[in-house]
Amino acid sequence: MSHSVYYGSQITRSQFGSNNLARAVGRLPALKTVTLDYNTIGNNNIDIKLLINKNITSLVTMDLSGNSLTSLGQGTFQNYQMLQTLILDKNKIQYLSNETFIGLSRLKNLKITGNQIDEIENGTFKPLKQLQLLKLSYNQFTGDTDGLIKNLRFLSELSLANNAIKSLVKCSFCHLPNLTEISLQNNIISDIAEDAFYNLPNLSKLKLSKNNIAIKNQPFEALQSLKELYLDLNSVGNFSNKGLSPFRNLKKLEVLYVNQTLFTNHFTKHTN
């Protein structure tokens, strides 16, 4: 099945789901949005070679989710310099190199969820100067977040949920001053350095549910704009002898989940 929306005599949006029609993209020089989800696009077939070699400067959105990509080579998308949204969910990608996203200086949204990524080379996202949304959930990543996402100054939403991250070291996110939301739920995080969330003046939502966290210090002290904090299904009960001291400096906090217990309105209301 294919679907196209026409503006004048030029095709600007095409959807080729569940077909082998990637080769058609190269014949549409005015294309702005292309959805090629759930095709048979893989690293060794003609479709990916045709995509890489085409120079469609008008393309703004590309969806390659649900295909069979296992890796992304050097400059895979460098001919799509106007691209703003790239979706690579539900492939079989295992590794991202620092040359994968060369040329995508206008990209704002990148989604690579549900792959098998266990290694991301430092500097991989460096070319993405305008990136605002980065979703890497449901992978196998275990590494250092600071080296991974350093200096993405416009990034506002980051999801690393459902990976295998074990700890958050000092300054894990301190080069991301415009972050408003971080999702880290369902990892295996046990330790959070006291300065892990330093220099995040705009962070309003932090999701840490379903980890192995036991609060031992004041990891949230610097989060003066935080409104929602999710810590349910952890080991945070270990701080019970300290009362709610790890959260006392969070003057704007409105919602706090701790072990399936919800505290709202600056702890004045308690709901089971």
mmCIF file of N, CA and C in Angstrom, residues 56-191:
data_model
loop_
_atom_site.group_PDB
_atom_site.id
_atom_site.type_symbol
_atom_site.label_atom_id
_atom_site.label_comp_id
_atom_site.label_asym_id
_atom_site.label_seq_id
_atom_site.Cartn_x
_atom_site.Cartn_y
_atom_site.Cartn_z
ATOM 1 N N ILE A 56 18.384 14.215 -1.729
ATOM 2 C CA ILE A 56 17.065 14.843 -1.678
ATOM 3 C C ILE A 56 17.130 15.950 -0.634
ATOM 4 N N THR A 57 17.466 17.127 -1.069
ATOM 5 C CA THR A 57 17.732 18.220 -0.137
ATOM 6 C C THR A 57 16.473 18.748 0.532
ATOM 7 N N SER A 58 15.292 18.369 0.029
ATOM 8 C CA SER A 58 14.044 18.879 0.601
ATOM 9 C C SER A 58 13.537 18.033 1.766
ATOM 10 N N LEU A 59 14.075 16.826 1.971
ATOM 11 C CA LEU A 59 13.517 15.884 2.943
ATOM 12 C C LEU A 59 13.687 16.399 4.373
ATOM 13 N N VAL A 60 12.572 16.440 5.120
ATOM 14 C CA VAL A 60 12.557 16.948 6.488
ATOM 15 C C VAL A 60 12.356 15.822 7.502
ATOM 16 N N THR A 61 11.570 14.794 7.140
ATOM 17 C CA THR A 61 11.259 13.689 8.053
ATOM 18 C C THR A 61 11.479 12.358 7.351
ATOM 19 N N MET A 62 12.217 11.443 8.017
ATOM 20 C CA MET A 62 12.424 10.099 7.494
ATOM 21 C C MET A 62 12.157 9.089 8.603
ATOM 22 N N ASP A 63 11.296 8.111 8.309
ATOM 23 C CA ASP A 63 10.958 7.052 9.259
ATOM 24 C C ASP A 63 11.388 5.713 8.669
ATOM 25 N N LEU A 64 12.399 5.093 9.294
ATOM 26 C CA LEU A 64 12.910 3.791 8.863
ATOM 27 C C LEU A 64 12.682 2.735 9.943
ATOM 28 N N SER A 65 11.702 2.936 10.790
ATOM 29 C CA SER A 65 11.474 2.007 11.891
ATOM 30 C C SER A 65 10.962 0.662 11.388
ATOM 31 N N GLY A 66 11.244 -0.385 12.179
ATOM 32 C CA GLY A 66 10.731 -1.713 11.874
ATOM 33 C C GLY A 66 11.366 -2.375 10.675
ATOM 34 N N ASN A 67 12.612 -2.015 10.358
ATOM 35 C CA ASN A 67 13.324 -2.663 9.264
ATOM 36 C C ASN A 67 14.391 -3.610 9.819
ATOM 37 N N SER A 68 15.417 -3.897 9.034
ATOM 38 C CA SER A 68 16.422 -4.891 9.437
ATOM 39 C C SER A 68 17.827 -4.311 9.467
ATOM 40 N N LEU A 69 17.947 -3.025 9.731
ATOM 41 C CA LEU A 69 19.260 -2.392 9.793
ATOM 42 C C LEU A 69 20.022 -2.882 11.023
ATOM 43 N N THR A 70 21.261 -3.306 10.829
ATOM 44 C CA THR A 70 22.097 -3.756 11.942
ATOM 45 C C THR A 70 23.184 -2.745 12.290
ATOM 46 N N SER A 71 23.496 -1.849 11.363
ATOM 47 C CA SER A 71 24.509 -0.825 11.611
ATOM 48 C C SER A 71 24.247 0.358 10.695
ATOM 49 N N LEU A 72 24.881 1.474 11.030
ATOM 50 C CA LEU A 72 24.775 2.682 10.218
ATOM 51 C C LEU A 72 26.191 3.140 9.904
ATOM 52 N N GLY A 73 26.543 3.141 8.636
ATOM 53 C CA GLY A 73 27.911 3.438 8.236
ATOM 54 C C GLY A 73 28.232 4.918 8.246
ATOM 55 N N GLN A 74 29.441 5.226 7.839
ATOM 56 C CA GLN A 74 29.923 6.601 7.816
ATOM 57 C C GLN A 74 29.057 7.466 6.906
ATOM 58 N N GLY A 75 28.533 8.546 7.464
ATOM 59 C CA GLY A 75 27.767 9.496 6.674
ATOM 60 C C GLY A 75 26.541 8.920 6.009
ATOM 61 N N THR A 76 25.876 7.971 6.662
ATOM 62 C CA THR A 76 24.707 7.324 6.064
ATOM 63 C C THR A 76 23.672 8.334 5.587
ATOM 64 N N PHE A 77 23.494 9.410 6.345
ATOM 65 C CA PHE A 77 22.423 10.360 6.034
ATOM 66 C C PHE A 77 22.959 11.723 5.596
ATOM 67 N N GLN A 78 24.197 11.796 5.167
ATOM 68 C CA GLN A 78 24.811 13.088 4.886
ATOM 69 C C GLN A 78 24.201 13.802 3.679
ATOM 70 N N ASN A 79 23.480 13.079 2.830
ATOM 71 C CA ASN A 79 22.826 13.717 1.689
ATOM 72 C C ASN A 79 21.471 14.321 2.037
ATOM 73 N N TYR A 80 21.068 14.198 3.307
ATOM 74 C CA TYR A 80 19.767 14.715 3.734
ATOM 75 C C TYR A 80 19.979 15.858 4.728
ATOM 76 N N GLN A 81 20.592 16.914 4.268
ATOM 77 C CA GLN A 81 21.044 17.972 5.159
ATOM 78 C C GLN A 81 19.925 18.836 5.719
ATOM 79 N N MET A 82 18.712 18.730 5.178
ATOM 80 C CA MET A 82 17.573 19.476 5.712
ATOM 81 C C MET A 82 16.763 18.653 6.709
ATOM 82 N N LEU A 83 17.182 17.419 6.956
ATOM 83 C CA LEU A 83 16.423 16.507 7.804
ATOM 84 C C LEU A 83 16.294 17.058 9.226
ATOM 85 N N GLN A 84 15.062 17.034 9.753
ATOM 86 C CA GLN A 84 14.798 17.495 11.112
ATOM 87 C C GLN A 84 14.331 16.373 12.036
ATOM 88 N N THR A 85 13.728 15.328 11.476
ATOM 89 C CA THR A 85 13.266 14.190 12.275
ATOM 90 C C THR A 85 13.720 12.891 11.619
ATOM 91 N N LEU A 86 14.403 12.043 12.410
ATOM 92 C CA LEU A 86 14.872 10.751 11.930
ATOM 93 C C LEU A 86 14.445 9.686 12.931
ATOM 94 N N ILE A 87 13.695 8.685 12.442
ATOM 95 C CA ILE A 87 13.169 7.625 13.305
ATOM 96 C C ILE A 87 13.743 6.289 12.852
ATOM 97 N N LEU A 88 14.451 5.624 13.769
ATOM 98 C CA LEU A 88 15.108 4.348 13.478
ATOM 99 C C LEU A 88 14.685 3.274 14.481
ATOM 100 N N ASP A 89 13.511 3.417 15.054
ATOM 101 C CA ASP A 89 13.030 2.480 16.064
ATOM 102 C C ASP A 89 12.885 1.064 15.502
ATOM 103 N N LYS A 90 13.051 0.081 16.385
ATOM 104 C CA LYS A 90 12.746 -1.326 16.096
ATOM 105 C C LYS A 90 13.488 -1.856 14.877
ATOM 106 N N ASN A 91 14.785 -1.553 14.817
ATOM 107 C CA ASN A 91 15.673 -2.220 13.883
ATOM 108 C C ASN A 91 16.543 -3.189 14.686
ATOM 109 N N LYS A 92 17.729 -3.494 14.198
ATOM 110 C CA LYS A 92 18.636 -4.405 14.900
ATOM 111 C C LYS A 92 20.014 -3.768 15.042
ATOM 112 N N ILE A 93 20.021 -2.452 15.168
ATOM 113 C CA ILE A 93 21.270 -1.692 15.241
ATOM 114 C C ILE A 93 21.990 -2.004 16.548
ATOM 115 N N GLN A 94 23.289 -2.282 16.453
ATOM 116 C CA GLN A 94 24.073 -2.679 17.620
ATOM 117 C C GLN A 94 25.105 -1.636 18.038
ATOM 118 N N TYR A 95 25.494 -0.758 17.119
ATOM 119 C CA TYR A 95 26.627 0.134 17.375
ATOM 120 C C TYR A 95 26.421 1.447 16.632
ATOM 121 N N LEU A 96 26.786 2.558 17.280
ATOM 122 C CA LEU A 96 26.748 3.866 16.634
ATOM 123 C C LEU A 96 28.143 4.475 16.689
ATOM 124 N N SER A 97 28.666 4.887 15.535
ATOM 125 C CA SER A 97 29.997 5.485 15.482
ATOM 126 C C SER A 97 29.888 7.006 15.431
ATOM 127 N N ASN A 98 31.019 7.676 15.620
ATOM 128 C CA ASN A 98 31.004 9.141 15.616
ATOM 129 C C ASN A 98 30.935 9.722 14.208
ATOM 130 N N GLU A 99 30.764 8.864 13.203
ATOM 131 C CA GLU A 99 30.607 9.337 11.826
ATOM 132 C C GLU A 99 29.214 9.053 11.273
ATOM 133 N N THR A 100 28.356 8.466 12.100
ATOM 134 C CA THR A 100 27.033 8.049 11.632
ATOM 135 C C THR A 100 26.169 9.223 11.197
ATOM 136 N N PHE A 101 26.181 10.305 11.983
ATOM 137 C CA PHE A 101 25.230 11.397 11.756
ATOM 138 C C PHE A 101 25.884 12.646 11.169
ATOM 139 N N ILE A 102 26.992 12.468 10.493
ATOM 140 C CA ILE A 102 27.660 13.585 9.821
ATOM 141 C C ILE A 102 26.701 14.237 8.823
ATOM 142 N N GLY A 103 26.654 15.554 8.842
ATOM 143 C CA GLY A 103 25.836 16.301 7.891
ATOM 144 C C GLY A 103 24.449 16.661 8.373
ATOM 145 N N LEU A 104 24.035 16.139 9.544
ATOM 146 C CA LEU A 104 22.672 16.381 10.026
ATOM 147 C C LEU A 104 22.637 17.525 11.043
ATOM 148 N N SER A 105 23.159 18.655 10.664
ATOM 149 C CA SER A 105 23.264 19.782 11.592
ATOM 150 C C SER A 105 21.915 20.415 11.911
ATOM 151 N N ARG A 106 20.869 20.106 11.123
ATOM 152 C CA ARG A 106 19.539 20.666 11.371
ATOM 153 C C ARG A 106 18.604 19.693 12.092
ATOM 154 N N LEU A 107 19.088 18.501 12.391
ATOM 155 C CA LEU A 107 18.226 17.492 13.010
ATOM 156 C C LEU A 107 17.779 17.938 14.403
ATOM 157 N N LYS A 108 16.471 17.813 14.669
ATOM 158 C CA LYS A 108 15.902 18.198 15.959
ATOM 159 C C LYS A 108 15.385 17.006 16.755
ATOM 160 N N ASN A 109 14.953 15.954 16.072
ATOM 161 C CA ASN A 109 14.360 14.798 16.746
ATOM 162 C C ASN A 109 15.007 13.515 16.241
ATOM 163 N N LEU A 110 15.560 12.722 17.168
ATOM 164 C CA LEU A 110 16.196 11.461 16.812
ATOM 165 C C LEU A 110 15.675 10.364 17.732
ATOM 166 N N LYS A 111 15.088 9.326 17.128
ATOM 167 C CA LYS A 111 14.533 8.211 17.888
ATOM 168 C C LYS A 111 15.170 6.914 17.403
ATOM 169 N N ILE A 112 15.831 6.203 18.339
ATOM 170 C CA ILE A 112 16.479 4.927 18.011
ATOM 171 C C ILE A 112 16.110 3.915 19.096
ATOM 172 N N THR A 113 14.849 3.806 19.420
ATOM 173 C CA THR A 113 14.409 2.910 20.486
ATOM 174 C C THR A 113 14.228 1.484 19.960
ATOM 175 N N GLY A 114 14.283 0.519 20.878
ATOM 176 C CA GLY A 114 13.988 -0.863 20.523
ATOM 177 C C GLY A 114 14.974 -1.490 19.572
ATOM 178 N N ASN A 115 16.262 -1.144 19.711
ATOM 179 C CA ASN A 115 17.313 -1.782 18.934
ATOM 180 C C ASN A 115 18.152 -2.666 19.863
ATOM 181 N N GLN A 116 19.392 -2.922 19.492
ATOM 182 C CA GLN A 116 20.278 -3.762 20.305
ATOM 183 C C GLN A 116 21.580 -3.026 20.611
ATOM 184 N N ILE A 117 21.503 -1.715 20.720
ATOM 185 C CA ILE A 117 22.699 -0.885 20.872
ATOM 186 C C ILE A 117 23.345 -1.118 22.233
ATOM 187 N N ASP A 118 24.603 -1.555 22.215
ATOM 188 C CA ASP A 118 25.351 -1.725 23.457
ATOM 189 C C ASP A 118 26.620 -0.876 23.484
ATOM 190 N N GLU A 119 26.893 -0.184 22.383
ATOM 191 C CA GLU A 119 28.075 0.683 22.342
ATOM 192 C C GLU A 119 27.788 1.904 21.477
ATOM 193 N N ILE A 120 28.087 3.066 22.041
ATOM 194 C CA ILE A 120 27.942 4.329 21.319
ATOM 195 C C ILE A 120 29.250 5.088 21.476
ATOM 196 N N GLU A 121 29.908 5.345 20.376
ATOM 197 C CA GLU A 121 31.214 5.994 20.415
ATOM 198 C C GLU A 121 31.074 7.448 20.865
ATOM 199 N N ASN A 122 31.997 7.908 21.700
ATOM 200 C CA ASN A 122 31.986 9.304 22.120
ATOM 201 C C ASN A 122 32.028 10.220 20.903
ATOM 202 N N GLY A 123 31.205 11.247 20.926
ATOM 203 C CA GLY A 123 31.142 12.181 19.813
ATOM 204 C C GLY A 123 30.143 11.800 18.743
ATOM 205 N N THR A 124 29.419 10.695 18.941
ATOM 206 C CA THR A 124 28.448 10.243 17.935
ATOM 207 C C THR A 124 27.422 11.325 17.615
ATOM 208 N N PHE A 125 26.967 12.035 18.640
ATOM 209 C CA PHE A 125 25.901 13.017 18.433
ATOM 210 C C PHE A 125 26.428 14.445 18.282
ATOM 211 N N LYS A 126 27.728 14.607 18.223
ATOM 212 C CA LYS A 126 28.335 15.938 18.127
ATOM 213 C C LYS A 126 27.865 16.733 16.911
ATOM 214 N N PRO A 127 27.657 16.111 15.731
ATOM 215 C CA PRO A 127 27.195 16.897 14.576
ATOM 216 C C PRO A 127 25.776 17.446 14.724
ATOM 217 N N LEU A 128 25.028 16.956 15.702
ATOM 218 C CA LEU A 128 23.605 17.296 15.817
ATOM 219 C C LEU A 128 23.433 18.550 16.675
ATOM 220 N N LYS A 129 23.848 19.669 16.141
ATOM 221 C CA LYS A 129 23.921 20.919 16.896
ATOM 222 C C LYS A 129 22.557 21.431 17.347
ATOM 223 N N GLN A 130 21.493 21.079 16.620
ATOM 224 C CA GLN A 130 20.158 21.597 16.928
ATOM 225 C C GLN A 130 19.257 20.566 17.606
ATOM 226 N N LEU A 131 19.804 19.437 18.015
ATOM 227 C CA LEU A 131 18.980 18.345 18.534
ATOM 228 C C LEU A 131 18.228 18.759 19.798
ATOM 229 N N GLN A 132 16.919 18.468 19.813
ATOM 230 C CA GLN A 132 16.068 18.795 20.950
ATOM 231 C C GLN A 132 15.506 17.551 21.643
ATOM 232 N N LEU A 133 15.310 16.483 20.890
ATOM 233 C CA LEU A 133 14.737 15.247 21.426
ATOM 234 C C LEU A 133 15.627 14.073 21.047
ATOM 235 N N LEU A 134 16.048 13.282 22.057
ATOM 236 C CA LEU A 134 16.862 12.097 21.811
ATOM 237 C C LEU A 134 16.286 10.932 22.603
ATOM 238 N N LYS A 135 15.824 9.904 21.886
ATOM 239 C CA LYS A 135 15.250 8.723 22.527
ATOM 240 C C LYS A 135 16.076 7.497 22.171
ATOM 241 N N LEU A 136 16.689 6.905 23.208
ATOM 242 C CA LEU A 136 17.524 5.716 23.057
ATOM 243 C C LEU A 136 17.035 4.595 23.963
ATOM 244 N N SER A 137 15.775 4.607 24.305
ATOM 245 C CA SER A 137 15.231 3.614 25.229
ATOM 246 C C SER A 137 15.135 2.234 24.574
ATOM 247 N N TYR A 138 15.038 1.214 25.426
ATOM 248 C CA TYR A 138 14.930 -0.183 24.989
ATOM 249 C C TYR A 138 16.116 -0.597 24.118
ATOM 250 N N ASN A 139 17.319 -0.364 24.652
ATOM 251 C CA ASN A 139 18.544 -0.856 24.048
ATOM 252 C C ASN A 139 19.342 -1.592 25.121
ATOM 253 N N GLN A 140 20.639 -1.736 24.923
ATOM 254 C CA GLN A 140 21.487 -2.462 25.872
ATOM 255 C C GLN A 140 22.681 -1.617 26.297
ATOM 256 N N PHE A 141 22.491 -0.315 26.275
ATOM 257 C CA PHE A 141 23.583 0.610 26.564
ATOM 258 C C PHE A 141 23.951 0.592 28.043
ATOM 259 N N THR A 142 25.250 0.576 28.340
ATOM 260 C CA THR A 142 25.727 0.516 29.727
ATOM 261 C C THR A 142 26.656 1.662 30.087
ATOM 262 N N GLY A 143 27.014 2.511 29.134
ATOM 263 C CA GLY A 143 28.158 3.397 29.288
ATOM 264 C C GLY A 143 27.933 4.733 29.951
ATOM 265 N N ASP A 144 28.925 5.613 29.777
ATOM 266 C CA ASP A 144 29.010 6.931 30.387
ATOM 267 C C ASP A 144 28.121 7.916 29.634
ATOM 268 N N THR A 145 27.151 8.487 30.312
ATOM 269 C CA THR A 145 26.219 9.393 29.639
ATOM 270 C C THR A 145 26.857 10.728 29.285
ATOM 271 N N ASP A 146 27.804 11.205 30.090
ATOM 272 C CA ASP A 146 28.413 12.509 29.822
ATOM 273 C C ASP A 146 29.177 12.500 28.504
ATOM 274 N N GLY A 147 29.999 11.483 28.280
ATOM 275 C CA GLY A 147 30.728 11.389 27.026
ATOM 276 C C GLY A 147 29.822 11.154 25.835
ATOM 277 N N LEU A 148 28.673 10.566 26.099
ATOM 278 C CA LEU A 148 27.729 10.232 25.037
ATOM 279 C C LEU A 148 27.017 11.461 24.480
ATOM 280 N N ILE A 149 26.569 12.341 25.340
ATOM 281 C CA ILE A 149 25.675 13.426 24.918
ATOM 282 C C ILE A 149 26.231 14.800 25.253
ATOM 283 N N LYS A 150 27.510 14.927 25.319
ATOM 284 C CA LYS A 150 28.149 16.172 25.715
ATOM 285 C C LYS A 150 27.865 17.296 24.722
ATOM 286 N N ASN A 151 27.541 18.464 25.271
ATOM 287 C CA ASN A 151 27.411 19.701 24.497
ATOM 288 C C ASN A 151 26.244 19.727 23.515
ATOM 289 N N LEU A 152 25.191 18.972 23.794
ATOM 290 C CA LEU A 152 23.950 19.120 23.025
ATOM 291 C C LEU A 152 23.128 20.211 23.715
ATOM 292 N N ARG A 153 23.471 21.439 23.445
ATOM 293 C CA ARG A 153 22.982 22.560 24.247
ATOM 294 C C ARG A 153 21.493 22.834 24.069
ATOM 295 N N PHE A 154 20.893 22.356 22.988
ATOM 296 C CA PHE A 154 19.470 22.592 22.767
ATOM 297 C C PHE A 154 18.608 21.395 23.156
ATOM 298 N N LEU A 155 19.234 20.328 23.621
ATOM 299 C CA LEU A 155 18.481 19.125 23.975
ATOM 300 C C LEU A 155 17.555 19.411 25.155
ATOM 301 N N SER A 156 16.263 19.101 24.977
ATOM 302 C CA SER A 156 15.292 19.340 26.046
ATOM 303 C C SER A 156 14.711 18.050 26.617
ATOM 304 N N GLU A 157 14.719 16.974 25.837
ATOM 305 C CA GLU A 157 14.169 15.709 26.329
ATOM 306 C C GLU A 157 15.102 14.557 25.975
ATOM 307 N N LEU A 158 15.460 13.769 26.986
ATOM 308 C CA LEU A 158 16.379 12.645 26.813
ATOM 309 C C LEU A 158 15.778 11.400 27.441
ATOM 310 N N SER A 159 15.707 10.316 26.669
ATOM 311 C CA SER A 159 15.235 9.043 27.207
ATOM 312 C C SER A 159 16.299 7.965 27.022
ATOM 313 N N LEU A 160 16.753 7.419 28.157
ATOM 314 C CA LEU A 160 17.653 6.269 28.183
ATOM 315 C C LEU A 160 17.007 5.141 28.983
ATOM 316 N N ALA A 161 15.692 5.129 29.010
ATOM 317 C CA ALA A 161 14.957 4.119 29.770
ATOM 318 C C ALA A 161 15.168 2.733 29.180
ATOM 319 N N ASN A 162 15.033 1.717 30.033
ATOM 320 C CA ASN A 162 15.105 0.322 29.596
ATOM 321 C C ASN A 162 16.417 0.002 28.888
ATOM 322 N N ASN A 163 17.516 0.389 29.530
ATOM 323 C CA ASN A 163 18.843 0.002 29.091
ATOM 324 C C ASN A 163 19.511 -0.795 30.210
ATOM 325 N N ALA A 164 20.832 -0.745 30.302
ATOM 326 C CA ALA A 164 21.554 -1.489 31.339
ATOM 327 C C ALA A 164 22.558 -0.584 32.045
ATOM 328 N N ILE A 165 22.176 0.669 32.256
ATOM 329 C CA ILE A 165 23.045 1.642 32.920
ATOM 330 C C ILE A 165 23.145 1.298 34.402
ATOM 331 N N LYS A 166 24.373 1.256 34.927
ATOM 332 C CA LYS A 166 24.601 0.812 36.300
ATOM 333 C C LYS A 166 24.766 1.956 37.287
ATOM 334 N N SER A 167 25.288 3.087 36.834
ATOM 335 C CA SER A 167 25.540 4.194 37.750
ATOM 336 C C SER A 167 25.509 5.517 37.003
ATOM 337 N N LEU A 168 25.327 6.590 37.766
ATOM 338 C CA LEU A 168 25.382 7.943 37.229
ATOM 339 C C LEU A 168 26.533 8.656 37.924
ATOM 340 N N VAL A 169 27.564 8.964 37.161
ATOM 341 C CA VAL A 169 28.771 9.549 37.728
ATOM 342 C C VAL A 169 28.624 11.063 37.841
ATOM 343 N N LYS A 170 29.610 11.693 38.431
ATOM 344 C CA LYS A 170 29.617 13.140 38.575
ATOM 345 C C LYS A 170 29.454 13.815 37.220
ATOM 346 N N CYS A 171 28.583 14.789 37.166
ATOM 347 C CA CYS A 171 28.372 15.601 35.960
ATOM 348 C C CYS A 171 27.876 14.764 34.775
ATOM 349 N N SER A 172 27.005 13.807 35.041
ATOM 350 C CA SER A 172 26.498 12.942 33.975
ATOM 351 C C SER A 172 25.761 13.715 32.892
ATOM 352 N N PHE A 173 25.133 14.828 33.272
ATOM 353 C CA PHE A 173 24.314 15.578 32.312
ATOM 354 C C PHE A 173 24.626 17.075 32.330
ATOM 355 N N CYS A 174 25.755 17.465 32.904
ATOM 356 C CA CYS A 174 25.980 18.887 33.187
ATOM 357 C C CYS A 174 26.253 19.732 31.951
ATOM 358 N N HIS A 175 26.427 19.113 30.787
ATOM 359 C CA HIS A 175 26.635 19.880 29.557
ATOM 360 C C HIS A 175 25.338 20.034 28.764
ATOM 361 N N LEU A 176 24.210 19.836 29.433
ATOM 362 C CA LEU A 176 22.900 19.888 28.771
ATOM 363 C C LEU A 176 21.990 20.864 29.521
ATOM 364 N N PRO A 177 22.279 22.143 29.475
ATOM 365 C CA PRO A 177 21.583 23.110 30.336
ATOM 366 C C PRO A 177 20.112 23.315 30.016
ATOM 367 N N ASN A 178 19.651 22.894 28.835
ATOM 368 C CA ASN A 178 18.252 23.111 28.462
ATOM 369 C C ASN A 178 17.373 21.878 28.651
ATOM 370 N N LEU A 179 17.909 20.836 29.255
ATOM 371 C CA LEU A 179 17.099 19.646 29.510
ATOM 372 C C LEU A 179 15.923 19.971 30.429
ATOM 373 N N THR A 180 14.738 19.513 30.036
ATOM 374 C CA THR A 180 13.560 19.642 30.893
ATOM 375 C C THR A 180 13.069 18.282 31.386
ATOM 376 N N GLU A 181 13.458 17.198 30.693
ATOM 377 C CA GLU A 181 12.990 15.863 31.090
ATOM 378 C C GLU A 181 14.062 14.814 30.817
ATOM 379 N N ILE A 182 14.320 13.962 31.824
ATOM 380 C CA ILE A 182 15.227 12.827 31.684
ATOM 381 C C ILE A 182 14.488 11.565 32.097
ATOM 382 N N SER A 183 14.527 10.547 31.244
ATOM 383 C CA SER A 183 13.903 9.256 31.546
ATOM 384 C C SER A 183 14.989 8.193 31.675
ATOM 385 N N LEU A 184 15.119 7.639 32.876
ATOM 386 C CA LEU A 184 16.123 6.610 33.157
ATOM 387 C C LEU A 184 15.502 5.401 33.839
ATOM 388 N N GLN A 185 14.200 5.250 33.736
ATOM 389 C CA GLN A 185 13.539 4.154 34.422
ATOM 390 C C GLN A 185 13.912 2.801 33.822
ATOM 391 N N ASN A 186 13.821 1.784 34.664
ATOM 392 C CA ASN A 186 14.055 0.396 34.246
ATOM 393 C C ASN A 186 15.456 0.177 33.688
ATOM 394 N N ASN A 187 16.464 0.702 34.400
ATOM 395 C CA ASN A 187 17.855 0.339 34.178
ATOM 396 C C ASN A 187 18.288 -0.511 35.373
ATOM 397 N N ILE A 188 19.577 -0.539 35.668
ATOM 398 C CA ILE A 188 20.059 -1.242 36.864
ATOM 399 C C ILE A 188 20.920 -0.291 37.694
ATOM 400 N N ILE A 189 20.519 0.964 37.728
ATOM 401 C CA ILE A 189 21.266 1.999 38.444
ATOM 402 C C ILE A 189 21.208 1.735 39.946
ATOM 403 N N SER A 190 22.377 1.696 40.565
ATOM 404 C CA SER A 190 22.432 1.531 42.019
ATOM 405 C C SER A 190 23.073 2.734 42.701
ATOM 406 N N ASP A 191 23.990 3.403 42.014
ATOM 407 C CA ASP A 191 24.704 4.538 42.601
ATOM 408 C C ASP A 191 24.484 5.804 41.785
#
